[in-house]
PDB file of C-alpha atoms in Angstrom:
ATOM      1  CA  MET Y   1      99.917  91.047 114.505  1.00 69.00           C
ATOM      2  CA  GLU Y   2      98.965  90.910 110.826  1.00 67.00           C
ATOM      3  CA  GLN Y   3      97.432  87.547 110.039  1.00 77.00           C
ATOM      4  CA  GLN Y   4      98.923  84.978 107.718  1.00 87.00           C
ATOM      5  CA  PHE Y   5      97.966  85.228 104.067  1.00 95.00           C
ATOM      6  CA  SER Y   6      95.009  83.351 102.640  1.00 96.00           C
ATOM      7  CA  LEU Y   7      92.698  83.821  99.682  1.00 98.00           C
ATOM      8  CA  THR Y   8      89.332  82.742  98.406  1.00 98.00           C
ATOM      9  CA  SER Y   9      88.189  82.869  94.815  1.00 98.00           C
ATOM     10  CA  GLU Y  10      85.035  82.479  92.804  1.00 97.00           C
ATOM     11  CA  LEU Y  11      84.026  82.720  89.174  1.00 97.00           C
ATOM     12  CA  ARG Y  12      81.083  84.915  88.256  1.00 95.00           C
ATOM     13  CA  ASP Y  13      80.195  85.175  84.568  1.00 93.00           C
ATOM     14  CA  ASN Y  14      83.676  83.949  83.653  1.00 93.00           C
ATOM     15  CA  ARG Y  15      85.141  86.711  85.786  1.00 96.00           C
ATOM     16  CA  LEU Y  16      87.591  85.731  88.526  1.00 98.00           C
ATOM     17  CA  ILE Y  17      87.051  87.344  91.909  1.00 98.00           C
ATOM     18  CA  ILE Y  18      89.885  86.850  94.384  1.00 98.00           C
ATOM     19  CA  ALA Y  19      89.550  88.055  97.978  1.00 98.00           C
ATOM     20  CA  THR Y  20      92.710  88.090 100.048  1.00 98.00           C
ATOM     21  CA  SER Y  21      93.268  88.160 103.760  1.00 97.00           C
ATOM     22  CA  GLY Y  22      96.466  89.034 105.617  1.00 96.00           C
ATOM     23  CA  TYR Y  23      99.921  90.210 104.629  1.00 96.00           C
ATOM     24  CA  ILE Y  24     100.672  90.121 100.902  1.00 97.00           C
ATOM     25  CA  ASN Y  25     104.381  89.336 100.783  1.00 95.00           C
ATOM     26  CA  ASN Y  26     106.168  87.211  98.172  1.00 95.00           C
ATOM     27  CA  VAL Y  27     104.227  84.139  99.294  1.00 95.00           C
ATOM     28  CA  GLY Y  28     100.891  85.940  99.081  1.00 97.00           C
ATOM     29  CA  GLY Y  29     101.729  87.519  95.742  1.00 97.00           C
ATOM     30  CA  GLU Y  30     102.736  84.180  94.301  1.00 97.00           C
ATOM     31  CA  ALA Y  31      99.538  82.568  95.592  1.00 98.00           C
ATOM     32  CA  ILE Y  32      97.453  85.242  93.838  1.00 98.00           C
ATOM     33  CA  ALA Y  33      99.407  84.723  90.604  1.00 97.00           C
ATOM     34  CA  THR Y  34      98.990  80.941  90.829  1.00 98.00           C
ATOM     35  CA  GLU Y  35      95.251  81.247  91.387  1.00 98.00           C
ATOM     36  CA  PHE Y  36      94.991  83.623  88.456  1.00 98.00           C
ATOM     37  CA  ASN Y  37      97.041  81.341  86.191  1.00 97.00           C
ATOM     38  CA  ASN Y  38      94.786  78.377  86.950  1.00 96.00           C
ATOM     39  CA  HIS Y  39      91.856  80.327  85.531  1.00 97.00           C
ATOM     40  CA  PHE Y  40      93.744  82.252  82.862  1.00 97.00           C
ATOM     41  CA  ALA Y  41      94.617  78.908  81.271  1.00 95.00           C
ATOM     42  CA  ASN Y  42      90.877  78.325  80.918  1.00 95.00           C
ATOM     43  CA  GLY Y  43      90.251  81.623  79.170  1.00 95.00           C
ATOM     44  CA  VAL Y  44      89.447  83.926  82.082  1.00 97.00           C
ATOM     45  CA  LYS Y  45      90.547  87.448  81.142  1.00 97.00           C
ATOM     46  CA  GLU Y  46      88.882  89.594  83.791  1.00 97.00           C
ATOM     47  CA  ILE Y  47      89.901  89.615  87.425  1.00 98.00           C
ATOM     48  CA  ILE Y  48      88.684  91.480  90.463  1.00 98.00           C
ATOM     49  CA  LEU Y  49      91.090  91.624  93.370  1.00 98.00           C
ATOM     50  CA  ASN Y  50      89.383  92.409  96.657  1.00 98.00           C
ATOM     51  CA  LEU Y  51      92.039  93.519  99.170  1.00 98.00           C
ATOM     52  CA  ALA Y  52      89.647  94.513 101.967  1.00 97.00           C
ATOM     53  CA  GLN Y  53      91.326  92.200 104.471  1.00 97.00           C
ATOM     54  CA  SER Y  54      94.898  92.966 103.419  1.00 96.00           C
ATOM     55  CA  LYS Y  55      96.041  96.143 105.129  1.00 93.00           C
ATOM     56  CA  VAL Y  56      99.742  95.390 104.805  1.00 93.00           C
ATOM     57  CA  VAL Y  57     101.491  94.561 101.551  1.00 96.00           C
ATOM     58  CA  ASN Y  58     105.039  94.784 100.309  1.00 96.00           C
ATOM     59  CA  SER Y  59     106.433  95.686  96.915  1.00 95.00           C
ATOM     60  CA  ILE Y  60     107.693  92.146  96.296  1.00 95.00           C
ATOM     61  CA  GLY Y  61     104.181  90.810  96.736  1.00 96.00           C
ATOM     62  CA  MET Y  62     102.829  93.523  94.475  1.00 96.00           C
ATOM     63  CA  SER Y  63     105.404  92.736  91.802  1.00 94.00           C
ATOM     64  CA  PHE Y  64     103.635  89.396  91.267  1.00 96.00           C
ATOM     65  CA  LEU Y  65     100.588  91.384  90.224  1.00 96.00           C
ATOM     66  CA  LEU Y  66     102.669  92.881  87.410  1.00 96.00           C
ATOM     67  CA  GLU Y  67     102.996  89.384  85.976  1.00 95.00           C
ATOM     68  CA  ILE Y  68      99.215  89.108  85.943  1.00 97.00           C
ATOM     69  CA  LEU Y  69      98.852  92.545  84.341  1.00 97.00           C
ATOM     70  CA  ASP Y  70     101.439  91.614  81.722  1.00 96.00           C
ATOM     71  CA  GLN Y  71      99.464  88.509  80.772  1.00 96.00           C
ATOM     72  CA  LEU Y  72      96.175  90.387  80.735  1.00 97.00           C
ATOM     73  CA  GLU Y  73      97.665  93.062  78.482  1.00 95.00           C
ATOM     74  CA  GLU Y  74      98.577  90.373  75.964  1.00 95.00           C
ATOM     75  CA  VAL Y  75      94.965  89.223  75.623  1.00 96.00           C
ATOM     76  CA  GLY Y  76      93.102  92.505  76.145  1.00 96.00           C
ATOM     77  CA  GLY Y  77      92.005  91.520  79.633  1.00 97.00           C
ATOM     78  CA  LYS Y  78      91.586  93.669  82.711  1.00 96.00           C
ATOM     79  CA  MET Y  79      92.221  93.702  86.451  1.00 97.00           C
ATOM     80  CA  VAL Y  80      90.268  95.814  88.930  1.00 98.00           C
ATOM     81  CA  PHE Y  81      91.264  96.352  92.560  1.00 98.00           C
ATOM     82  CA  THR Y  82      88.562  96.869  95.158  1.00 98.00           C
ATOM     83  CA  ASN Y  83      88.230  97.768  98.832  1.00 98.00           C
ATOM     84  CA  LEU Y  84      91.730  99.193  98.995  1.00 98.00           C
ATOM     85  CA  ASP Y  85      93.173 100.424 102.253  1.00 97.00           C
ATOM     86  CA  PRO Y  86      94.257 104.057 101.650  1.00 97.00           C
ATOM     87  CA  ALA Y  87      97.940 103.296 102.285  1.00 97.00           C
ATOM     88  CA  VAL Y  88      97.889 100.292  99.951  1.00 97.00           C
ATOM     89  CA  GLU Y  89      96.124 102.376  97.316  1.00 98.00           C
ATOM     90  CA  LYS Y  90      98.842 105.023  97.625  1.00 97.00           C
ATOM     91  CA  MET Y  91     101.554 102.411  97.191  1.00 97.00           C
ATOM     92  CA  LEU Y  92      99.925 100.961  94.079  1.00 97.00           C
ATOM     93  CA  SER Y  93      99.534 104.477  92.738  1.00 97.00           C
ATOM     94  CA  ILE Y  94     103.250 105.208  93.310  1.00 97.00           C
ATOM     95  CA  MET Y  95     104.096 102.024  91.414  1.00 97.00           C
ATOM     96  CA  GLY Y  96     101.864 103.168  88.566  1.00 97.00           C
ATOM     97  CA  LEU Y  97      99.587 100.129  88.618  1.00 97.00           C
ATOM     98  CA  PHE Y  98      96.476 102.166  87.955  1.00 97.00           C
ATOM     99  CA  LYS Y  99      97.772 102.991  84.494  1.00 96.00           C
ATOM    100  CA  PHE Y 100      97.025  99.367  83.660  1.00 96.00           C
ATOM    101  CA  ALA Y 101      94.427  98.331  86.254  1.00 97.00           C
ATOM    102  CA  GLY Y 102      91.193  99.787  87.544  1.00 97.00           C
ATOM    103  CA  LYS Y 103      90.093 100.491  91.089  1.00 98.00           C
ATOM    104  CA  GLU Y 104      86.619 100.534  92.541  1.00 98.00           C
ATOM    105  CA  ALA Y 105      85.166 100.889  96.017  1.00 98.00           C
ATOM    106  CA  SER Y 106      83.583  97.436  96.069  1.00 98.00           C
ATOM    107  CA  VAL Y 107      83.313  94.177  94.160  1.00 97.00           C
ATOM    108  CA  ASP Y 108      79.802  95.142  93.043  1.00 96.00           C
ATOM    109  CA  ASP Y 109      81.140  98.417  91.660  1.00 97.00           C
ATOM    110  CA  ALA Y 110      83.893  96.530  89.845  1.00 97.00           C
ATOM    111  CA  ILE Y 111      81.349  94.189  88.265  1.00 95.00           C
ATOM    112  CA  LYS Y 112      79.335  97.213  87.133  1.00 94.00           C
ATOM    113  CA  SER Y 113      82.491  98.771  85.666  1.00 93.00           C
ATOM    114  CA  PHE Y 114      83.051  95.675  83.527  1.00 89.00           C
ATOM    115  CA  SER Y 115      79.418  95.606  82.460  1.00 78.00           C
ATOM    116  CA  SER Y 116      79.470  99.265  81.395  1.00 75.00           C
ATOM    117  CA  GLN Y 117      82.384  98.728  78.989  1.00 67.00           C
TER     118      GLN Y 117
ATOM    119  CA  MET S   1     106.041 119.091 122.020  1.00 57.00           C
ATOM    120  CA  GLY S   2     104.329 116.484 124.199  1.00 75.00           C
ATOM    121  CA  ASN S   3     105.286 112.840 124.375  1.00 91.00           C
ATOM    122  CA  VAL S   4     108.334 111.551 122.539  1.00 96.00           C
ATOM    123  CA  LEU S   5     108.267 107.776 122.245  1.00 97.00           C
ATOM    124  CA  THR S   6     111.196 105.712 121.075  1.00 98.00           C
ATOM    125  CA  LEU S   7     111.397 102.039 120.240  1.00 98.00           C
ATOM    126  CA  LYS S   8     114.497 100.188 119.129  1.00 98.00           C
ATOM    127  CA  MET S   9     114.855  96.584 118.017  1.00 98.00           C
ATOM    128  CA  GLU S  10     117.241  94.320 116.173  1.00 98.00           C
ATOM    129  CA  LEU S  11     115.687  91.940 113.683  1.00 97.00           C
ATOM    130  CA  PRO S  12     117.351  88.824 112.265  1.00 96.00           C
ATOM    131  CA  LYS S  13     116.454  87.495 108.844  1.00 95.00           C
ATOM    132  CA  VAL S  14     113.568  85.112 109.457  1.00 94.00           C
ATOM    133  CA  PRO S  15     110.396  85.007 107.354  1.00 93.00           C
ATOM    134  CA  ASP S  16     108.032  87.935 107.890  1.00 94.00           C
ATOM    135  CA  ILE S  17     110.132  89.379 110.743  1.00 96.00           C
ATOM    136  CA  GLU S  18     109.102  92.842 109.483  1.00 96.00           C
ATOM    137  CA  LEU S  19     105.694  92.166 111.052  1.00 96.00           C
ATOM    138  CA  VAL S  20     107.336  92.408 114.476  1.00 96.00           C
ATOM    139  CA  ALA S  21     108.451  95.941 113.619  1.00 97.00           C
ATOM    140  CA  LEU S  22     104.938  96.770 112.409  1.00 97.00           C
ATOM    141  CA  GLU S  23     103.380  95.520 115.635  1.00 96.00           C
ATOM    142  CA  GLY S  24     105.530  97.958 117.608  1.00 97.00           C
ATOM    143  CA  LEU S  25     104.606 100.777 115.270  1.00 97.00           C
ATOM    144  CA  ASP S  26     100.933  99.961 115.618  1.00 96.00           C
ATOM    145  CA  ARG S  27     101.114 100.111 119.382  1.00 97.00           C
ATOM    146  CA  LEU S  28     102.969 103.432 119.432  1.00 97.00           C
ATOM    147  CA  GLY S  29     100.491 104.876 116.941  1.00 97.00           C
ATOM    148  CA  LYS S  30      97.465 103.784 118.940  1.00 96.00           C
ATOM    149  CA  PHE S  31      98.939 105.194 122.165  1.00 96.00           C
ATOM    150  CA  MET S  32      99.614 108.523 120.441  1.00 96.00           C
ATOM    151  CA  GLU S  33      96.176 108.456 118.745  1.00 96.00           C
ATOM    152  CA  ILE S  34      97.689 108.801 115.283  1.00 97.00           C
ATOM    153  CA  ALA S  35      95.310 108.443 112.322  1.00 96.00           C
ATOM    154  CA  ASP S  36      95.135 104.910 110.904  1.00 95.00           C
ATOM    155  CA  GLU S  37      95.950 106.159 107.407  1.00 95.00           C
ATOM    156  CA  LYS S  38      99.246 107.699 108.580  1.00 97.00           C
ATOM    157  CA  ILE S  39     100.214 104.546 110.449  1.00 97.00           C
ATOM    158  CA  GLY S  40      99.247 102.506 107.400  1.00 96.00           C
ATOM    159  CA  GLU S  41     101.682 104.489 105.254  1.00 97.00           C
ATOM    160  CA  ALA S  42     104.366 104.274 107.934  1.00 98.00           C
ATOM    161  CA  LYS S  43     103.919 100.498 107.978  1.00 97.00           C
ATOM    162  CA  ILE S  44     104.609 100.304 104.279  1.00 97.00           C
ATOM    163  CA  LEU S  45     107.731 102.453 104.709  1.00 98.00           C
ATOM    164  CA  VAL S  46     109.040 100.252 107.517  1.00 98.00           C
ATOM    165  CA  THR S  47     108.234  97.074 105.608  1.00 97.00           C
ATOM    166  CA  GLU S  48     110.170  98.225 102.562  1.00 97.00           C
ATOM    167  CA  ALA S  49     113.143  99.483 104.580  1.00 97.00           C
ATOM    168  CA  VAL S  50     113.439  96.278 106.616  1.00 97.00           C
ATOM    169  CA  ILE S  51     113.121  94.043 103.560  1.00 95.00           C
ATOM    170  CA  ASN S  52     115.689  96.152 101.733  1.00 93.00           C
ATOM    171  CA  GLY S  53     118.150  95.693 104.586  1.00 94.00           C
ATOM    172  CA  LEU S  54     117.576  91.983 105.022  1.00 94.00           C
ATOM    173  CA  GLU S  55     117.380  91.021 101.358  1.00 88.00           C
ATOM    174  CA  HIS S  56     120.015  93.201  99.757  1.00 81.00           C
ATOM    175  CA  SER S  57     122.669  93.925 102.374  1.00 78.00           C
ATOM    176  CA  GLY S  58     125.014  91.178 101.228  1.00 79.00           C
ATOM    177  CA  ASP S  59     125.649  90.358 104.883  1.00 77.00           C
ATOM    178  CA  THR S  60     126.413  86.698 105.609  1.00 84.00           C
ATOM    179  CA  ASN S  61     124.300  86.944 108.758  1.00 87.00           C
ATOM    180  CA  PRO S  62     121.666  89.519 107.775  1.00 92.00           C
ATOM    181  CA  ARG S  63     120.127  91.647 110.505  1.00 96.00           C
ATOM    182  CA  VAL S  64     118.781  95.158 110.776  1.00 97.00           C
ATOM    183  CA  THR S  65     118.449  97.634 113.583  1.00 98.00           C
ATOM    184  CA  VAL S  66     115.126  99.455 113.499  1.00 98.00           C
ATOM    185  CA  GLU S  67     114.456 102.538 115.584  1.00 98.00           C
ATOM    186  CA  TYR S  68     111.368 104.743 115.818  1.00 98.00           C
ATOM    187  CA  THR S  69     111.078 108.180 117.323  1.00 98.00           C
ATOM    188  CA  MET S  70     107.464 109.265 117.388  1.00 98.00           C
ATOM    189  CA  THR S  71     105.716 112.436 118.505  1.00 97.00           C
ATOM    190  CA  ASN S  72     102.143 113.364 117.691  1.00 95.00           C
ATOM    191  CA  LYS S  73     103.535 115.411 114.787  1.00 96.00           C
ATOM    192  CA  GLU S  74     106.063 113.124 113.142  1.00 97.00           C
ATOM    193  CA  LEU S  75     107.687 109.739 113.025  1.00 98.00           C
ATOM    194  CA  VAL S  76     111.358 109.200 112.273  1.00 98.00           C
ATOM    195  CA  ILE S  77     112.207 105.691 111.117  1.00 98.00           C
ATOM    196  CA  PHE S  78     115.810 104.554 111.201  1.00 98.00           C
ATOM    197  CA  VAL S  79     116.810 101.255 109.634  1.00 98.00           C
ATOM    198  CA  ARG S  80     120.417 100.106 109.522  1.00 97.00           C
ATOM    199  CA  ASP S  81     121.899  96.983 108.031  1.00 95.00           C
ATOM    200  CA  TYR S  82     125.461  95.696 108.423  1.00 94.00           C
ATOM    201  CA  GLY S  83     126.134  94.540 104.891  1.00 93.00           C
ATOM    202  CA  LYS S  84     128.442  95.558 102.080  1.00 91.00           C
ATOM    203  CA  GLY S  85     126.608  98.721 101.126  1.00 90.00           C
ATOM    204  CA  PHE S  86     125.689  99.908  97.655  1.00 88.00           C
ATOM    205  CA  GLU S  87     125.692 103.054  95.580  1.00 88.00           C
ATOM    206  CA  PRO S  88     122.142 104.455  95.817  1.00 86.00           C
ATOM    207  CA  ALA S  89     122.643 106.590  92.709  1.00 85.00           C
ATOM    208  CA  SER S  90     123.288 103.448  90.690  1.00 87.00           C
ATOM    209  CA  ILE S  91     119.782 102.146  91.321  1.00 87.00           C
ATOM    210  CA  GLU S  92     117.610 102.878  88.314  1.00 87.00           C
ATOM    211  CA  GLU S  93     114.136 104.190  89.118  1.00 92.00           C
ATOM    212  CA  PRO S  94     111.583 101.566  88.046  1.00 95.00           C
ATOM    213  CA  ASP S  95     108.924 102.404  85.511  1.00 95.00           C
ATOM    214  CA  ILE S  96     105.700 100.437  85.284  1.00 95.00           C
ATOM    215  CA  THR S  97     105.616 100.259  81.496  1.00 94.00           C
ATOM    216  CA  SER S  98     109.125  98.800  81.266  1.00 94.00           C
ATOM    217  CA  LYS S  99     108.615  96.546  84.280  1.00 94.00           C
ATOM    218  CA  LEU S 100     105.511  94.966  82.793  1.00 92.00           C
ATOM    219  CA  LYS S 101     107.541  93.630  79.901  1.00 90.00           C
ATOM    220  CA  SER S 102     110.646  92.888  81.932  1.00 92.00           C
ATOM    221  CA  LYS S 103     111.435  89.504  83.474  1.00 90.00           C
ATOM    222  CA  HIS S 104     112.614  91.337  86.599  1.00 92.00           C
ATOM    223  CA  LYS S 105     109.477  92.880  88.034  1.00 92.00           C
ATOM    224  CA  ARG S 106     110.864  93.639  91.496  1.00 93.00           C
ATOM    225  CA  GLY S 107     112.944  96.638  92.585  1.00 92.00           C
ATOM    226  CA  TRP S 108     110.244  99.065  93.796  1.00 95.00           C
ATOM    227  CA  GLY S 109     111.320  99.516  97.407  1.00 95.00           C
ATOM    228  CA  LEU S 110     113.406 102.686  97.091  1.00 95.00           C
ATOM    229  CA  LYS S 111     110.844 104.397  94.877  1.00 96.00           C
ATOM    230  CA  VAL S 112     108.028 103.589  97.307  1.00 97.00           C
ATOM    231  CA  MET S 113     110.047 104.846 100.280  1.00 97.00           C
ATOM    232  CA  LYS S 114     111.054 108.081  98.526  1.00 97.00           C
ATOM    233  CA  SER S 115     107.551 108.805  97.298  1.00 97.00           C
ATOM    234  CA  MET S 116     105.580 107.915 100.401  1.00 97.00           C
ATOM    235  CA  SER S 117     107.827 109.656 102.939  1.00 98.00           C
ATOM    236  CA  ASP S 118     108.170 113.332 103.782  1.00 98.00           C
ATOM    237  CA  ASP S 119     111.939 113.059 103.904  1.00 98.00           C
ATOM    238  CA  PHE S 120     114.145 110.187 102.849  1.00 97.00           C
ATOM    239  CA  ARG S 121     117.887 109.796 103.311  1.00 97.00           C
ATOM    240  CA  ILE S 122     120.097 106.879 102.542  1.00 96.00           C
ATOM    241  CA  GLU S 123     123.759 106.577 103.469  1.00 94.00           C
ATOM    242  CA  SER S 124     125.713 103.561 102.387  1.00 93.00           C
ATOM    243  CA  SER S 125     129.288 102.449 102.909  1.00 93.00           C
ATOM    244  CA  ALA S 126     131.310  99.238 102.990  1.00 93.00           C
ATOM    245  CA  THR S 127     130.104  98.638 106.559  1.00 92.00           C
ATOM    246  CA  GLY S 128     126.405  98.907 105.879  1.00 94.00           C
ATOM    247  CA  THR S 129     123.487 101.080 104.885  1.00 95.00           C
ATOM    248  CA  ARG S 130     121.430 103.518 106.957  1.00 96.00           C
ATOM    249  CA  ILE S 131     118.008 104.635 105.884  1.00 97.00           C
ATOM    250  CA  VAL S 132     116.367 107.542 107.678  1.00 98.00           C
ATOM    251  CA  ILE S 133     112.743 108.303 106.837  1.00 98.00           C
ATOM    252  CA  LYS S 134     110.584 111.091 108.170  1.00 98.00           C
ATOM    253  CA  LYS S 135     106.800 110.792 108.056  1.00 98.00           C
ATOM    254  CA  LEU S 136     104.607 113.661 109.154  1.00 98.00           C
ATOM    255  CA  LEU S 137     101.725 112.444 111.282  1.00 96.00           C
ATOM    256  CA  GLY S 138      99.750 115.607 111.980  1.00 84.00           C
TER     257      GLY S 138
END
């Protein structure tokens, strides 16, 4: 059975890195948004979302990420997804999220993508 | 044609009950040696269909019947709710650019199911809604 949602976060060079674990439903999506908002209020505008341990998501959970993208758009910030399960990546692609967010194979690759901008 | 596996369950509306349906799907997929990526996509389809039935049926006691028929070539997912029904054509297809600026950021389920499946049918009436999804597994 898919495990219950949890997340860890860290700041590296004023960049927020969130790693999730378990099913991202409405509760998980809201938890990600809350964690982001705590840092966004302090000026963090770049976020890496590592979904390596989240193989199951739903569209309600993902809709919370649109709130984050909306806020980032306002301030010229950016979100990058990493370690996506192929099915999750396909879902995000169907929703069109990659028009406004990046995707990289790993957190290290995401950090490099920010640095190369 | 080989093995044909079927699994049928009725799910009440309790938090994360869709995970019960996914567990069954996982077990069928492993037994049939279906690629993880195909089962992963099927899980998303089932999740969206179950949530759609439980969240939007308008039933006072929401429940859905979920049925799988799986061969090594395809999976047919059947999800039925017992609510008031709706007019599928009236549901506007979401667009990411508009949704970003909208207060209502939900409403992606039907689009995800249509786009990720190999065949998608929805029949709705005053006695409920039936969703039938085909996913090729080969």
